Short mmCIF file of C-alpha atoms in Angstrom, two decimals:
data_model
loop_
_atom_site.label_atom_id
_atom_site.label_comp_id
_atom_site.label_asym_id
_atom_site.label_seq_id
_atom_site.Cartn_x
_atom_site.Cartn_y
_atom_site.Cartn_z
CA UNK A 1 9.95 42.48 -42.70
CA UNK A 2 7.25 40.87 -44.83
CA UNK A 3 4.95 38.26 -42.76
CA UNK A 4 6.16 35.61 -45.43
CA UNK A 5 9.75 36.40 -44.67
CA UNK A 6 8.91 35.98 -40.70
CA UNK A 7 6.86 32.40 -41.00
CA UNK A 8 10.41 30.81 -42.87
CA UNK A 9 12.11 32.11 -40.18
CA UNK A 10 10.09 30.69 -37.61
CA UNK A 11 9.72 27.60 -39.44
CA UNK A 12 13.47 26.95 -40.38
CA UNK A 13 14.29 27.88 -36.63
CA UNK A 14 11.57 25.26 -35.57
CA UNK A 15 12.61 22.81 -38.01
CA UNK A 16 16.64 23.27 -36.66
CA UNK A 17 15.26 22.92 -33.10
CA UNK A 18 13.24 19.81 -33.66
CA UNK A 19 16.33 18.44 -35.99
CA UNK A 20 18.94 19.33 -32.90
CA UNK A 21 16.74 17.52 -30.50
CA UNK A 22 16.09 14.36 -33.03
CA UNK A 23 20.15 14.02 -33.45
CA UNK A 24 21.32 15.26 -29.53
CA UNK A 25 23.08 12.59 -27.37
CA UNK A 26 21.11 10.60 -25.34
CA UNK A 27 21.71 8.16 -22.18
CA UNK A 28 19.21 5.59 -21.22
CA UNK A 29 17.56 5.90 -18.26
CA UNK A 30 19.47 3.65 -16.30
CA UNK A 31 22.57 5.23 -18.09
CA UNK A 32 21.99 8.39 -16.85
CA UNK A 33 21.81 6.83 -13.00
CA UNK A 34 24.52 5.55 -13.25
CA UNK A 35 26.50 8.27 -14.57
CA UNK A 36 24.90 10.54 -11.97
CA UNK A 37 26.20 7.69 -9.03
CA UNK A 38 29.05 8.94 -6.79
CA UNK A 39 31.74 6.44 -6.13
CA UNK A 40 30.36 4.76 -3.24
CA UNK A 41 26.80 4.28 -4.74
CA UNK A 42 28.38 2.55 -8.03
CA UNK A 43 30.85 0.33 -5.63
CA UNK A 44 27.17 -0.33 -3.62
CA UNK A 45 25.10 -1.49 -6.93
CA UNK A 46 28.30 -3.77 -6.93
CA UNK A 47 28.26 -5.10 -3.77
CA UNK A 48 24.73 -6.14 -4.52
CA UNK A 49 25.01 -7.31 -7.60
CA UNK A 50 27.67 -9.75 -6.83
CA UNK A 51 25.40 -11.12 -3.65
CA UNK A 52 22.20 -11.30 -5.67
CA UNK A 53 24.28 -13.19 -8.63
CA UNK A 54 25.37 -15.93 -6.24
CA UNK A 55 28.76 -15.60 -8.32
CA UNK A 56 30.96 -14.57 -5.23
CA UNK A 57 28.23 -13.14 -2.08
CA UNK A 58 31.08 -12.93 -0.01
CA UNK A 59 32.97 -11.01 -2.01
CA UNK A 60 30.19 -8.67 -2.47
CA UNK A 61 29.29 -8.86 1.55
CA UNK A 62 32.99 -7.76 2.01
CA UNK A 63 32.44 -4.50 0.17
CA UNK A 64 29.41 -3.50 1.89
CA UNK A 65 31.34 -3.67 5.26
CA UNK A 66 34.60 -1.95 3.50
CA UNK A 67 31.73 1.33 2.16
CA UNK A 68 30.74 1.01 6.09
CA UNK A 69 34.00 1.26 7.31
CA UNK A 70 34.50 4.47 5.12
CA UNK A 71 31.00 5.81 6.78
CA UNK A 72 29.56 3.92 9.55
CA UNK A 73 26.38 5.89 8.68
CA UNK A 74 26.28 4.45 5.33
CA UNK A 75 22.04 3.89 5.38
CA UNK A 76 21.86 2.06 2.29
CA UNK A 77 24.55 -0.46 3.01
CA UNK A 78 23.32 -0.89 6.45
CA UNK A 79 19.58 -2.13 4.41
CA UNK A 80 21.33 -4.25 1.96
CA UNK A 81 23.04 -5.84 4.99
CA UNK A 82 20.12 -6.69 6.87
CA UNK A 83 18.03 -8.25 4.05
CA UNK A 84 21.06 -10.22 2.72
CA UNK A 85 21.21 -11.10 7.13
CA UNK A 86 17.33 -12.10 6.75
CA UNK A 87 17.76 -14.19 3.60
CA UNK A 88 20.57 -16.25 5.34
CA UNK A 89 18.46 -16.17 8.46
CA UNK A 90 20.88 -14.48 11.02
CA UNK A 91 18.69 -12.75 12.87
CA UNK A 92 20.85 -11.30 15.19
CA UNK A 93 22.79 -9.57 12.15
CA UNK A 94 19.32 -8.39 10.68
CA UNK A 95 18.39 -6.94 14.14
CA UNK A 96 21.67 -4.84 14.27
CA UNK A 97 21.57 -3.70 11.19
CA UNK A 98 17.76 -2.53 10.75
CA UNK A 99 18.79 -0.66 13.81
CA UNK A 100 20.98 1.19 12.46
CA UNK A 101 18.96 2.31 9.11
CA UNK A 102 16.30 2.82 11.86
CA UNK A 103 18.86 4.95 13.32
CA UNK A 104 20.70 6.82 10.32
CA UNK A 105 17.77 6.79 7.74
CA UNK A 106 16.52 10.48 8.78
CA UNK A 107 14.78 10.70 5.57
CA UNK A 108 12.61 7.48 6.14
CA UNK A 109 13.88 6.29 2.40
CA UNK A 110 13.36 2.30 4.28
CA UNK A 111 10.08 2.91 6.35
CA UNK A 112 9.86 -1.32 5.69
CA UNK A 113 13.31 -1.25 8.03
CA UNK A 114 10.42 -0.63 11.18
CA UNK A 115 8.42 -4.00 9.58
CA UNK A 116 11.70 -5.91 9.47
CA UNK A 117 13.40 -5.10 12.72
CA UNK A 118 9.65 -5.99 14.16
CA UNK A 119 10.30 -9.34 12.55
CA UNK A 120 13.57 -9.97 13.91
CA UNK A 121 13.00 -9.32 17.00
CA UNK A 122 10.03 -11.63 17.22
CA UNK A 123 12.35 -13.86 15.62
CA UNK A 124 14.95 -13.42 18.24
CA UNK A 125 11.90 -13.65 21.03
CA UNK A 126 11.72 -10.11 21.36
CA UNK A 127 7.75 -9.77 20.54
CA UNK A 128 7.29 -7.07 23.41
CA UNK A 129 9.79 -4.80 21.69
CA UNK A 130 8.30 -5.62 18.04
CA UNK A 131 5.10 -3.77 19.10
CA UNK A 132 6.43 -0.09 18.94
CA UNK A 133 7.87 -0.81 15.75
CA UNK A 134 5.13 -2.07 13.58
CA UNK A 135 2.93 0.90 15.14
CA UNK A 136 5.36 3.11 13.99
CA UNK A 137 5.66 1.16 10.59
CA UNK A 138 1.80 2.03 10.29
CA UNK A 139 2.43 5.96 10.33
CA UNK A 140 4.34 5.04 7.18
CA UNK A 141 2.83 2.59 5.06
CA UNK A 142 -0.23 4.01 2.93
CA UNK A 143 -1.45 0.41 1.51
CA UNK A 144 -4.72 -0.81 3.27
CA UNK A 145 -4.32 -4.42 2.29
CA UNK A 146 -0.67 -3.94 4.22
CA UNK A 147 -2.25 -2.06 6.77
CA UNK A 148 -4.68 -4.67 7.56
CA UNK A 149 -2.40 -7.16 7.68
CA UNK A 150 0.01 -5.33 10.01
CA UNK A 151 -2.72 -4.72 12.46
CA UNK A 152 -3.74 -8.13 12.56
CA UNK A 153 -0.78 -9.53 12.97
CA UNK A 154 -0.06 -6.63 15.95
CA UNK A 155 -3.45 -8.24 17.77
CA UNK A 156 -2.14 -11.84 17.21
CA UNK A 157 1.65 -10.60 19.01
CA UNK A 158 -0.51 -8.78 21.70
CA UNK A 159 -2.66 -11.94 22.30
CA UNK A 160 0.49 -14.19 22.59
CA UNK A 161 2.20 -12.05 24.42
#
């Protein structure tokens, strides 16, 4: 073949490539999460979204428990659970439930969950037992401005205590 012949060639296929690629079907972003969800994580972003609305929270607090029920191990329920329990100020129900992402979240996808069972238990009058966990929150968090203020606030609960 002629080197003129071979440059249309590669030009027409480039041309056909970058045309295919103009015109292919796209999802968003946030499209494309959600039609890579399973089940449970789409009846999850649910939940949450009916809690966070204010439009029915119960509702939505009801179908966390139900995707718990299903799998008691559920990690991401369990969180959602025990920041809605924090925003309502049940600290008892926070406690539990950062216990169990503590527990089930072998991944560490919530190291905060060691920062917010600390707080509930000093909240509940549990300071001695909120010591371990902000240590352990420190292995975790990478921020010095956070890291700072943990520490502090671990010499202010020592001092009290």
């Amino acid at each position: 073949m002629k080197p003129g012949v071979i440059n249309i060639i590669l030009i027409s296929t480039a041309i056909i490539l970058v045309v295919g690629l103009v015109l292919a079907p796209r999802l968003p972003s946030d499209k494309r999460i959600l039609a890579e969800a399973s089940p449970t994580d789409l009846r999850l972003l649910q939940a949450v979204g009916l809690v966070q609305s204010s439009e029915n929270p119960m509702e939505g607090i009801a179908m966390l428990r139900a995707i718990l029920q299903e799998d008691s191990t559920n990690v991401d329920a369990h969180w959602h659970l025990a920041q809605f329990s924090l925003t309502s100020r049940q600290f008892e129900n926070a406690t539990f439930r950062f216990e169990k992402v503590v527990e089930y979240d072998k991944d560490v996808k919530y190291p905060e969950a060691y920062f917010w069972l600390a707080q509930s238990k000093i909240a509940n009058n549990q300071g001695m037992e909120a010591i371990p966990l902000l240590e352990k929150y420190l292995t975790f968090e990478t921020d010095t401005v956070v890291i700072n203020g943990v520490i502090r606030m671990l010499d202010q609960l020592k001092t009290d205590l």
